Rosetta silent file (secondary structure, phi, psi, omega in degrees, C-alpha in Angstrom):
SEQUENCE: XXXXXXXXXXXXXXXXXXXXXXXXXXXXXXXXXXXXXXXXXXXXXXXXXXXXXXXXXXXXXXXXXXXXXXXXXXXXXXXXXXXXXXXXXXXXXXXXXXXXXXXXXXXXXXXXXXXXXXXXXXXXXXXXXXXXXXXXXXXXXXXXXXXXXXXXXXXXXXXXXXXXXXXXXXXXXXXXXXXXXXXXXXXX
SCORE:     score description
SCORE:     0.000 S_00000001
   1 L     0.000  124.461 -176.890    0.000    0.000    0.000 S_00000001
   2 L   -89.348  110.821  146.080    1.397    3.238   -1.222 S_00000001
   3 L   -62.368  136.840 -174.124    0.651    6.339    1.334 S_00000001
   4 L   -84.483  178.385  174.308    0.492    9.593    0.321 S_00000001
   5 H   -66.258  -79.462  178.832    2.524   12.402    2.773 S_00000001
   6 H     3.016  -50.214 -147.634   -0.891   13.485    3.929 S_00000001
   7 H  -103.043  -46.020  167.100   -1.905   10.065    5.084 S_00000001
   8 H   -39.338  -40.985 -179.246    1.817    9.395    6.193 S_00000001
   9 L   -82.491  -17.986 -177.773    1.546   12.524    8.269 S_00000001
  10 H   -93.952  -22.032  174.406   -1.861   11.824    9.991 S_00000001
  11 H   -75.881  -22.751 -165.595   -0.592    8.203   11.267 S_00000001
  12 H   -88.223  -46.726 -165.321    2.768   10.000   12.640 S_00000001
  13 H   -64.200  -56.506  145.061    0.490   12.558   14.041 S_00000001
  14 H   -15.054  -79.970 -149.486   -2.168    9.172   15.592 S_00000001
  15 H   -70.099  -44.714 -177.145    0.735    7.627   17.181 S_00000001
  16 H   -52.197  -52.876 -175.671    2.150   10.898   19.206 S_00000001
  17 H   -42.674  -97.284 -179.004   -1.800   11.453   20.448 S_00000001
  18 H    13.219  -69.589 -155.424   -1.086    7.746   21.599 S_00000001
  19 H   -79.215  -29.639  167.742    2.154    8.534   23.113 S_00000001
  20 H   -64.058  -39.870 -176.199    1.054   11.573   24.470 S_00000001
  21 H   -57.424  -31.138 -156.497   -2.157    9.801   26.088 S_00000001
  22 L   -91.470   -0.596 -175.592    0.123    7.614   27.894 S_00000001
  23 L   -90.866  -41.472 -155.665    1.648   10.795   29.566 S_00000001
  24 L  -121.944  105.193 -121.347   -1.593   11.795   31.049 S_00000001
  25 E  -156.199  132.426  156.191   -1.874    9.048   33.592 S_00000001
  26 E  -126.388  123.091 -177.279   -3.393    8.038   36.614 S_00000001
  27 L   -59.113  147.748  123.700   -0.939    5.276   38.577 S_00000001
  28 L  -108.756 -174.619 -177.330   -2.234    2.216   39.713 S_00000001
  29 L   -70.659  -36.780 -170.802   -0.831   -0.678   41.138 S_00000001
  30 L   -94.518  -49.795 -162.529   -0.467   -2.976   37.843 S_00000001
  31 L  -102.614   49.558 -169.514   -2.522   -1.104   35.141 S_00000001
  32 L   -31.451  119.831  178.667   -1.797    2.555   34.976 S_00000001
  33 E   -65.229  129.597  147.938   -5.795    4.833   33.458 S_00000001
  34 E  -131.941  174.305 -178.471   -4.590    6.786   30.376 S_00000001
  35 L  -112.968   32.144  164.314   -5.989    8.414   27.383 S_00000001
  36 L   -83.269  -10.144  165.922   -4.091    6.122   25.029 S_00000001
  37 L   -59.135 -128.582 -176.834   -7.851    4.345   24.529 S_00000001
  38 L    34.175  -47.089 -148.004   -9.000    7.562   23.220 S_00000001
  39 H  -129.281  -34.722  155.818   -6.499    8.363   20.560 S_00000001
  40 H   -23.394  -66.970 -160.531   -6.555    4.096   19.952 S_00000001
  41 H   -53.066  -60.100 -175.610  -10.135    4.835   19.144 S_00000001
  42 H   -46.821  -59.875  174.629   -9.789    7.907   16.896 S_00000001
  43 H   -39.952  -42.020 -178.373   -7.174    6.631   14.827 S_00000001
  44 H   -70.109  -64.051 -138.390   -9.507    3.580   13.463 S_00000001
  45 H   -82.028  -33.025  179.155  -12.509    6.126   13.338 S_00000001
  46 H  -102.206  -34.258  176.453  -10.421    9.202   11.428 S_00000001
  47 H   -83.399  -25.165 -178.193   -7.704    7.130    9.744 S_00000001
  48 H    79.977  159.574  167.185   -9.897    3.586    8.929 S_00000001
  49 H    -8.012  -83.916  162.085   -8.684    0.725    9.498 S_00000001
  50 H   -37.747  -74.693 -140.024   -5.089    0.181    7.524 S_00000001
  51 H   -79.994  -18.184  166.128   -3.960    3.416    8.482 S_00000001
  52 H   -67.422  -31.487 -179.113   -5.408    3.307   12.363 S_00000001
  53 H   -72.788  -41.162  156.200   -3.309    0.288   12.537 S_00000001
  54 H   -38.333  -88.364 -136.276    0.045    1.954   11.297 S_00000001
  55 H   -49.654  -23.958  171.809   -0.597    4.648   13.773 S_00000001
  56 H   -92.142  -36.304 -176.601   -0.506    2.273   16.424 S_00000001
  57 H   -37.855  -45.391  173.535    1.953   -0.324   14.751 S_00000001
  58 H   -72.571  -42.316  175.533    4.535    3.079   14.868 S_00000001
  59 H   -50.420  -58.107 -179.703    3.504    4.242   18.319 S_00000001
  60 H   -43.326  -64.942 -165.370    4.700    0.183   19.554 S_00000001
  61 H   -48.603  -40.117  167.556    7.513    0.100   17.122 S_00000001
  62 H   -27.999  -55.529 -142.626    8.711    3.656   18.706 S_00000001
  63 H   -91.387  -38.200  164.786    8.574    2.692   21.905 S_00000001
  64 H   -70.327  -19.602  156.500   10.263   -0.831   21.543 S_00000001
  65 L   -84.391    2.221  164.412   13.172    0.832   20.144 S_00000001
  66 L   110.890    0.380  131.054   13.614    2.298   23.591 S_00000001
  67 L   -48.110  121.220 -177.040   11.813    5.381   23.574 S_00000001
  68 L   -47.674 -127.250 -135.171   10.478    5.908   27.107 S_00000001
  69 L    45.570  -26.496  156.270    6.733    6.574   25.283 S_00000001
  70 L   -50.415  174.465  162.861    4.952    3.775   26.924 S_00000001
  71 L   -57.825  -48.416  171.002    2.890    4.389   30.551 S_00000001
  72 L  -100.610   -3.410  165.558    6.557    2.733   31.805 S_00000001
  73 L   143.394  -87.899  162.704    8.674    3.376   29.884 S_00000001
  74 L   167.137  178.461  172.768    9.900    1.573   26.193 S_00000001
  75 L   127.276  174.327  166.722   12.496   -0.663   25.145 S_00000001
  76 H   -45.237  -48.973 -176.555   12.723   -4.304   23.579 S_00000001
  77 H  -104.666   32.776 -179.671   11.882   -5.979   27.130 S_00000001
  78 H   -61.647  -41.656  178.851    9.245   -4.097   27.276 S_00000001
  79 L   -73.830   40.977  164.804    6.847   -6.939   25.699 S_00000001
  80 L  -130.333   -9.443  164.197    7.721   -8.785   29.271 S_00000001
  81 L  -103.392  156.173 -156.835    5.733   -6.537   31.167 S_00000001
  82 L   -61.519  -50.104  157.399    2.141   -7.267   32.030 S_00000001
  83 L   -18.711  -33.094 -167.839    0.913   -4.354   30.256 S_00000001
  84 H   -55.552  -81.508  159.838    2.263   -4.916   27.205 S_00000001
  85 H    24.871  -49.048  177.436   -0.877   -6.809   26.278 S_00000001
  86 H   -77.125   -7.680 -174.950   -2.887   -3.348   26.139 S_00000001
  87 H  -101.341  -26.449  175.577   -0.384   -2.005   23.349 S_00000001
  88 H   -81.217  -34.250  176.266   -1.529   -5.022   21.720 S_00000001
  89 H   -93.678  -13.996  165.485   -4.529   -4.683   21.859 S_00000001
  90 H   -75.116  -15.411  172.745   -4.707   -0.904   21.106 S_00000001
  91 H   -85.010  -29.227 -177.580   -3.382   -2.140   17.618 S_00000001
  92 H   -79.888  -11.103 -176.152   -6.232   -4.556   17.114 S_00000001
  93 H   -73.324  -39.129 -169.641   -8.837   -2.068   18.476 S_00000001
  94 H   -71.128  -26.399 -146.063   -7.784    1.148   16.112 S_00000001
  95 H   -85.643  -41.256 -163.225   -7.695   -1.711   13.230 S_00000001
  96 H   -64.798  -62.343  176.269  -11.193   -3.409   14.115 S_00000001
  97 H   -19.909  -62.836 -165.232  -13.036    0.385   14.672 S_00000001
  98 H   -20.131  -77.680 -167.317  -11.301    1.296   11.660 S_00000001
  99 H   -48.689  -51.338 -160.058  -12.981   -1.511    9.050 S_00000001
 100 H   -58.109  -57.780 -152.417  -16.472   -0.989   10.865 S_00000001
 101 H   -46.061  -47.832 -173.954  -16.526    2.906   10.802 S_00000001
 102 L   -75.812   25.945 -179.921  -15.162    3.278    7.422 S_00000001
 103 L  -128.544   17.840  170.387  -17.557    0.971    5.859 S_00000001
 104 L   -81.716  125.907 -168.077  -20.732    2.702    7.427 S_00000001
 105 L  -105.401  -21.110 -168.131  -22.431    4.677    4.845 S_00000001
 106 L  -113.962  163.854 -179.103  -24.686    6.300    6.910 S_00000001
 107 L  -127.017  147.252 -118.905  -23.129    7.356   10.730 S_00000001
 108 L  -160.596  154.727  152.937  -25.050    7.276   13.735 S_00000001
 109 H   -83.149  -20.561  141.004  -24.014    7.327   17.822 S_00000001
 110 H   -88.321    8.523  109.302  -24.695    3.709   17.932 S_00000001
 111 H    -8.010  -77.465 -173.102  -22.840    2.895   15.398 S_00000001
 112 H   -54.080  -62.817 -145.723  -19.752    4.421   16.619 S_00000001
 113 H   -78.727   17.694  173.462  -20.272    3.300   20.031 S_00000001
 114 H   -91.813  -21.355 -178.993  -20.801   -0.133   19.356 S_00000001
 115 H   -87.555  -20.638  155.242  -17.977   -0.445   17.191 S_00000001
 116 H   -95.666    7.605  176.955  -15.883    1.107   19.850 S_00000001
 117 H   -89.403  -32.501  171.299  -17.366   -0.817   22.699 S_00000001
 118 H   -47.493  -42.539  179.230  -15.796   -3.666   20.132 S_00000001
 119 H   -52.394  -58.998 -114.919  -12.690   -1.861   20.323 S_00000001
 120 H   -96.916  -71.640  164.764  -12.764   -1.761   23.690 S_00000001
 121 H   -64.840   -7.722  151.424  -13.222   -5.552   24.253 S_00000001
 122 H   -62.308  -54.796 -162.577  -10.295   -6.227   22.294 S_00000001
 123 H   -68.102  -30.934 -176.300   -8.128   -3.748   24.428 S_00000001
 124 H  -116.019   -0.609  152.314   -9.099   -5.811   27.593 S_00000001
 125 H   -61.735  -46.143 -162.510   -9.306   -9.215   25.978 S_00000001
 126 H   -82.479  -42.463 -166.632   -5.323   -8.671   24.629 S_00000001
 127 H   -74.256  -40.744 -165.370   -4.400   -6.709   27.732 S_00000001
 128 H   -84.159  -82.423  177.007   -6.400   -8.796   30.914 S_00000001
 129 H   -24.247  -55.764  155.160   -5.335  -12.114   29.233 S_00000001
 130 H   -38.477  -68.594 -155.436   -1.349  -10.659   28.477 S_00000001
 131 H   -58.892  -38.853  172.306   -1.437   -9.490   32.227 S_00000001
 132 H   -56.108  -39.475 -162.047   -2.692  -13.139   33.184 S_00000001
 133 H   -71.163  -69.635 -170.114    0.076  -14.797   30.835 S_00000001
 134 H   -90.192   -5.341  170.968    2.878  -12.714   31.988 S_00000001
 135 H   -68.030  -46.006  165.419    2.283  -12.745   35.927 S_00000001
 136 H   -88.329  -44.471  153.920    2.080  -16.551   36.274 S_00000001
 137 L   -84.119  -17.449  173.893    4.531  -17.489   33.625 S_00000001
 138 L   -99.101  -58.098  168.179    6.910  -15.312   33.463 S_00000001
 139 L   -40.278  -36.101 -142.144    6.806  -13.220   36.663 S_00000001
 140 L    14.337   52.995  169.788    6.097  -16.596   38.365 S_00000001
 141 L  -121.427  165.641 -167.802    3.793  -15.388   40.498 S_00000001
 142 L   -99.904  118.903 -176.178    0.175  -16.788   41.237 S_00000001
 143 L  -129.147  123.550  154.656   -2.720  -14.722   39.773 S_00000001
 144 L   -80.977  147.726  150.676   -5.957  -16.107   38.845 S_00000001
 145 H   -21.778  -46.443 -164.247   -8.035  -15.327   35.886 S_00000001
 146 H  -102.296    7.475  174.177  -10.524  -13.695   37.963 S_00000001
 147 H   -85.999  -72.879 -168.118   -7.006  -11.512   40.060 S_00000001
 148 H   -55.794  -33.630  175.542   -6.509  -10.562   36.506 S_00000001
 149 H   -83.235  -17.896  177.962  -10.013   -9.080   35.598 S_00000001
 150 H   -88.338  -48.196  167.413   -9.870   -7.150   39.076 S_00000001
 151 H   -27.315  -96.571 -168.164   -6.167   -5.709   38.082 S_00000001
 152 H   -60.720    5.853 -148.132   -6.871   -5.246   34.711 S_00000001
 153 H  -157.567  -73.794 -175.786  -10.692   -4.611   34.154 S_00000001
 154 H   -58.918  -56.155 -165.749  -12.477   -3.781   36.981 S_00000001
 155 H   -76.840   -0.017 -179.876  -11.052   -0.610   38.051 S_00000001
 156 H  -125.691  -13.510  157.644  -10.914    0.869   34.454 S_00000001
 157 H   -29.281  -55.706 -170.517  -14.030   -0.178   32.907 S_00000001
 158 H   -92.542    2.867  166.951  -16.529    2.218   33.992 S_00000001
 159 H   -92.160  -16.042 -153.227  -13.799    5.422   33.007 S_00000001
 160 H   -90.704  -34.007 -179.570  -13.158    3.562   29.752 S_00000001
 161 H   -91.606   -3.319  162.315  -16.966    3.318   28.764 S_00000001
 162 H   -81.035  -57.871  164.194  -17.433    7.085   29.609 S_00000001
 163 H   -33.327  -32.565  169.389  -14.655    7.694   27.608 S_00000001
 164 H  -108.254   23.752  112.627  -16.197    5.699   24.666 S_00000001
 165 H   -57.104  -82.271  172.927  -18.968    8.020   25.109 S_00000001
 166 H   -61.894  -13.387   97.998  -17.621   10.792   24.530 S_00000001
 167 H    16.484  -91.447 -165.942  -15.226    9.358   21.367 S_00000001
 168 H   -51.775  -25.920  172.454  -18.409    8.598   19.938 S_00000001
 169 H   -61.846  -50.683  171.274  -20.324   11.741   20.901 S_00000001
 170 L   -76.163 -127.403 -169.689  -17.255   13.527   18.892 S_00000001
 171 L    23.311  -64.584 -176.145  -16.848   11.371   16.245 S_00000001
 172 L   -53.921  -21.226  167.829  -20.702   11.741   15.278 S_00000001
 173 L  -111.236  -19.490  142.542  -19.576   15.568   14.759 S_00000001
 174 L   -46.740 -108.608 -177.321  -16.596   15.223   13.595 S_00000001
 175 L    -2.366  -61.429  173.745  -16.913   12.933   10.951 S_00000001
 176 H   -48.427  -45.379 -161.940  -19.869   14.744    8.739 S_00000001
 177 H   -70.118  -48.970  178.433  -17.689   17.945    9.102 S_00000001
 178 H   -75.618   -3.771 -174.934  -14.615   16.078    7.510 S_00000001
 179 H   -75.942  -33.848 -169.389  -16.401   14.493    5.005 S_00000001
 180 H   -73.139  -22.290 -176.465  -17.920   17.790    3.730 S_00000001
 181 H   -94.305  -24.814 -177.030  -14.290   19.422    3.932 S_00000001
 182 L   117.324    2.278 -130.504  -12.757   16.813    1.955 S_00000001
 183 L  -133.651  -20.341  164.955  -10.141   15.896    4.738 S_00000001
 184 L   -81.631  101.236 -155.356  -11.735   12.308    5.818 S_00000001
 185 L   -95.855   -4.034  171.536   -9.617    9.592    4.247 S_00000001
 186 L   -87.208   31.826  141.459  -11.131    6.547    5.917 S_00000001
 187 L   -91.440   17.795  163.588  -12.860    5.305    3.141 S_00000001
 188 L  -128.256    0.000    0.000  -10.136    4.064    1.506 S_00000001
Protein backbone atom coordinates (compact mmCIF):
# COMPACT_ATOMS: atom_id res chain seq x y z
CA UNK A 1 0.00 0.00 0.00
CA UNK A 2 1.40 3.24 -1.22
CA UNK A 3 0.65 6.34 1.33
CA UNK A 4 0.49 9.59 0.32
CA UNK A 5 2.52 12.40 2.77
CA UNK A 6 -0.89 13.49 3.93
CA UNK A 7 -1.90 10.07 5.08
CA UNK A 8 1.82 9.39 6.19
CA UNK A 9 1.55 12.52 8.27
CA UNK A 10 -1.86 11.82 9.99
CA UNK A 11 -0.59 8.20 11.27
CA UNK A 12 2.77 10.00 12.64
CA UNK A 13 0.49 12.56 14.04
CA UNK A 14 -2.17 9.17 15.59
CA UNK A 15 0.73 7.63 17.18
CA UNK A 16 2.15 10.90 19.21
CA UNK A 17 -1.80 11.45 20.45
CA UNK A 18 -1.09 7.75 21.60
CA UNK A 19 2.15 8.53 23.11
CA UNK A 20 1.05 11.57 24.47
CA UNK A 21 -2.16 9.80 26.09
CA UNK A 22 0.12 7.61 27.89
CA UNK A 23 1.65 10.80 29.57
CA UNK A 24 -1.59 11.80 31.05
CA UNK A 25 -1.87 9.05 33.59
CA UNK A 26 -3.39 8.04 36.61
CA UNK A 27 -0.94 5.28 38.58
CA UNK A 28 -2.23 2.22 39.71
CA UNK A 29 -0.83 -0.68 41.14
CA UNK A 30 -0.47 -2.98 37.84
CA UNK A 31 -2.52 -1.10 35.14
CA UNK A 32 -1.80 2.55 34.98
CA UNK A 33 -5.80 4.83 33.46
CA UNK A 34 -4.59 6.79 30.38
CA UNK A 35 -5.99 8.41 27.38
CA UNK A 36 -4.09 6.12 25.03
CA UNK A 37 -7.85 4.34 24.53
CA UNK A 38 -9.00 7.56 23.22
CA UNK A 39 -6.50 8.36 20.56
CA UNK A 40 -6.55 4.10 19.95
CA UNK A 41 -10.13 4.84 19.14
CA UNK A 42 -9.79 7.91 16.90
CA UNK A 43 -7.17 6.63 14.83
CA UNK A 44 -9.51 3.58 13.46
CA UNK A 45 -12.51 6.13 13.34
CA UNK A 46 -10.42 9.20 11.43
CA UNK A 47 -7.70 7.13 9.74
CA UNK A 48 -9.90 3.59 8.93
CA UNK A 49 -8.68 0.72 9.50
CA UNK A 50 -5.09 0.18 7.52
CA UNK A 51 -3.96 3.42 8.48
CA UNK A 52 -5.41 3.31 12.36
CA UNK A 53 -3.31 0.29 12.54
CA UNK A 54 0.04 1.95 11.30
CA UNK A 55 -0.60 4.65 13.77
CA UNK A 56 -0.51 2.27 16.42
CA UNK A 57 1.95 -0.32 14.75
CA UNK A 58 4.54 3.08 14.87
CA UNK A 59 3.50 4.24 18.32
CA UNK A 60 4.70 0.18 19.55
CA UNK A 61 7.51 0.10 17.12
CA UNK A 62 8.71 3.66 18.71
CA UNK A 63 8.57 2.69 21.91
CA UNK A 64 10.26 -0.83 21.54
CA UNK A 65 13.17 0.83 20.14
CA UNK A 66 13.61 2.30 23.59
CA UNK A 67 11.81 5.38 23.57
CA UNK A 68 10.48 5.91 27.11
CA UNK A 69 6.73 6.57 25.28
CA UNK A 70 4.95 3.77 26.92
CA UNK A 71 2.89 4.39 30.55
CA UNK A 72 6.56 2.73 31.80
CA UNK A 73 8.67 3.38 29.88
CA UNK A 74 9.90 1.57 26.19
CA UNK A 75 12.50 -0.66 25.15
CA UNK A 76 12.72 -4.30 23.58
CA UNK A 77 11.88 -5.98 27.13
CA UNK A 78 9.25 -4.10 27.28
CA UNK A 79 6.85 -6.94 25.70
CA UNK A 80 7.72 -8.79 29.27
CA UNK A 81 5.73 -6.54 31.17
CA UNK A 82 2.14 -7.27 32.03
CA UNK A 83 0.91 -4.35 30.26
CA UNK A 84 2.26 -4.92 27.20
CA UNK A 85 -0.88 -6.81 26.28
CA UNK A 86 -2.89 -3.35 26.14
CA UNK A 87 -0.38 -2.01 23.35
CA UNK A 88 -1.53 -5.02 21.72
CA UNK A 89 -4.53 -4.68 21.86
CA UNK A 90 -4.71 -0.90 21.11
CA UNK A 91 -3.38 -2.14 17.62
CA UNK A 92 -6.23 -4.56 17.11
CA UNK A 93 -8.84 -2.07 18.48
CA UNK A 94 -7.78 1.15 16.11
CA UNK A 95 -7.69 -1.71 13.23
CA UNK A 96 -11.19 -3.41 14.11
CA UNK A 97 -13.04 0.38 14.67
CA UNK A 98 -11.30 1.30 11.66
CA UNK A 99 -12.98 -1.51 9.05
CA UNK A 100 -16.47 -0.99 10.87
CA UNK A 101 -16.53 2.91 10.80
CA UNK A 102 -15.16 3.28 7.42
CA UNK A 103 -17.56 0.97 5.86
CA UNK A 104 -20.73 2.70 7.43
CA UNK A 105 -22.43 4.68 4.84
CA UNK A 106 -24.69 6.30 6.91
CA UNK A 107 -23.13 7.36 10.73
CA UNK A 108 -25.05 7.28 13.73
CA UNK A 109 -24.01 7.33 17.82
CA UNK A 110 -24.70 3.71 17.93
CA UNK A 111 -22.84 2.89 15.40
CA UNK A 112 -19.75 4.42 16.62
CA UNK A 113 -20.27 3.30 20.03
CA UNK A 114 -20.80 -0.13 19.36
CA UNK A 115 -17.98 -0.45 17.19
CA UNK A 116 -15.88 1.11 19.85
CA UNK A 117 -17.37 -0.82 22.70
CA UNK A 118 -15.80 -3.67 20.13
CA UNK A 119 -12.69 -1.86 20.32
CA UNK A 120 -12.76 -1.76 23.69
CA UNK A 121 -13.22 -5.55 24.25
CA UNK A 122 -10.30 -6.23 22.29
CA UNK A 123 -8.13 -3.75 24.43
CA UNK A 124 -9.10 -5.81 27.59
CA UNK A 125 -9.31 -9.21 25.98
CA UNK A 126 -5.32 -8.67 24.63
CA UNK A 127 -4.40 -6.71 27.73
CA UNK A 128 -6.40 -8.80 30.91
CA UNK A 129 -5.34 -12.11 29.23
CA UNK A 130 -1.35 -10.66 28.48
CA UNK A 131 -1.44 -9.49 32.23
CA UNK A 132 -2.69 -13.14 33.18
CA UNK A 133 0.08 -14.80 30.84
CA UNK A 134 2.88 -12.71 31.99
CA UNK A 135 2.28 -12.75 35.93
CA UNK A 136 2.08 -16.55 36.27
CA UNK A 137 4.53 -17.49 33.63
CA UNK A 138 6.91 -15.31 33.46
CA UNK A 139 6.81 -13.22 36.66
CA UNK A 140 6.10 -16.60 38.36
CA UNK A 141 3.79 -15.39 40.50
CA UNK A 142 0.18 -16.79 41.24
CA UNK A 143 -2.72 -14.72 39.77
CA UNK A 144 -5.96 -16.11 38.85
CA UNK A 145 -8.04 -15.33 35.89
CA UNK A 146 -10.52 -13.69 37.96
CA UNK A 147 -7.01 -11.51 40.06
CA UNK A 148 -6.51 -10.56 36.51
CA UNK A 149 -10.01 -9.08 35.60
CA UNK A 150 -9.87 -7.15 39.08
CA UNK A 151 -6.17 -5.71 38.08
CA UNK A 152 -6.87 -5.25 34.71
CA UNK A 153 -10.69 -4.61 34.15
CA UNK A 154 -12.48 -3.78 36.98
CA UNK A 155 -11.05 -0.61 38.05
CA UNK A 156 -10.91 0.87 34.45
CA UNK A 157 -14.03 -0.18 32.91
CA UNK A 158 -16.53 2.22 33.99
CA UNK A 159 -13.80 5.42 33.01
CA UNK A 160 -13.16 3.56 29.75
CA UNK A 161 -16.97 3.32 28.76
CA UNK A 162 -17.43 7.08 29.61
CA UNK A 163 -14.66 7.69 27.61
CA UNK A 164 -16.20 5.70 24.67
CA UNK A 165 -18.97 8.02 25.11
CA UNK A 166 -17.62 10.79 24.53
CA UNK A 167 -15.23 9.36 21.37
CA UNK A 168 -18.41 8.60 19.94
CA UNK A 169 -20.32 11.74 20.90
CA UNK A 170 -17.25 13.53 18.89
CA UNK A 171 -16.85 11.37 16.25
CA UNK A 172 -20.70 11.74 15.28
CA UNK A 173 -19.58 15.57 14.76
CA UNK A 174 -16.60 15.22 13.59
CA UNK A 175 -16.91 12.93 10.95
CA UNK A 176 -19.87 14.74 8.74
CA UNK A 177 -17.69 17.95 9.10
CA UNK A 178 -14.61 16.08 7.51
CA UNK A 179 -16.40 14.49 5.01
CA UNK A 180 -17.92 17.79 3.73
CA UNK A 181 -14.29 19.42 3.93
CA UNK A 182 -12.76 16.81 1.95
CA UNK A 183 -10.14 15.90 4.74
CA UNK A 184 -11.73 12.31 5.82
CA UNK A 185 -9.62 9.59 4.25
CA UNK A 186 -11.13 6.55 5.92
CA UNK A 187 -12.86 5.31 3.14
CA UNK A 188 -10.14 4.06 1.51
Amino acid sequence: MKLTLREMILISIFAALTAVGAFIKIPTPLVPFTLQFLFCAYSGIFLGGSKGLYSQLLYVSIGLMGIPIFASGGGPTYILQPTFGYLLGFMTCSYTVGRLVQNFTTISFMKIFSSVLLGLLLVYLCGVGYLYLIVNFYLHKQMTLQAAIGAGFLPYITSDLILSVIISLTAVRIIPILKKSGYYISAH
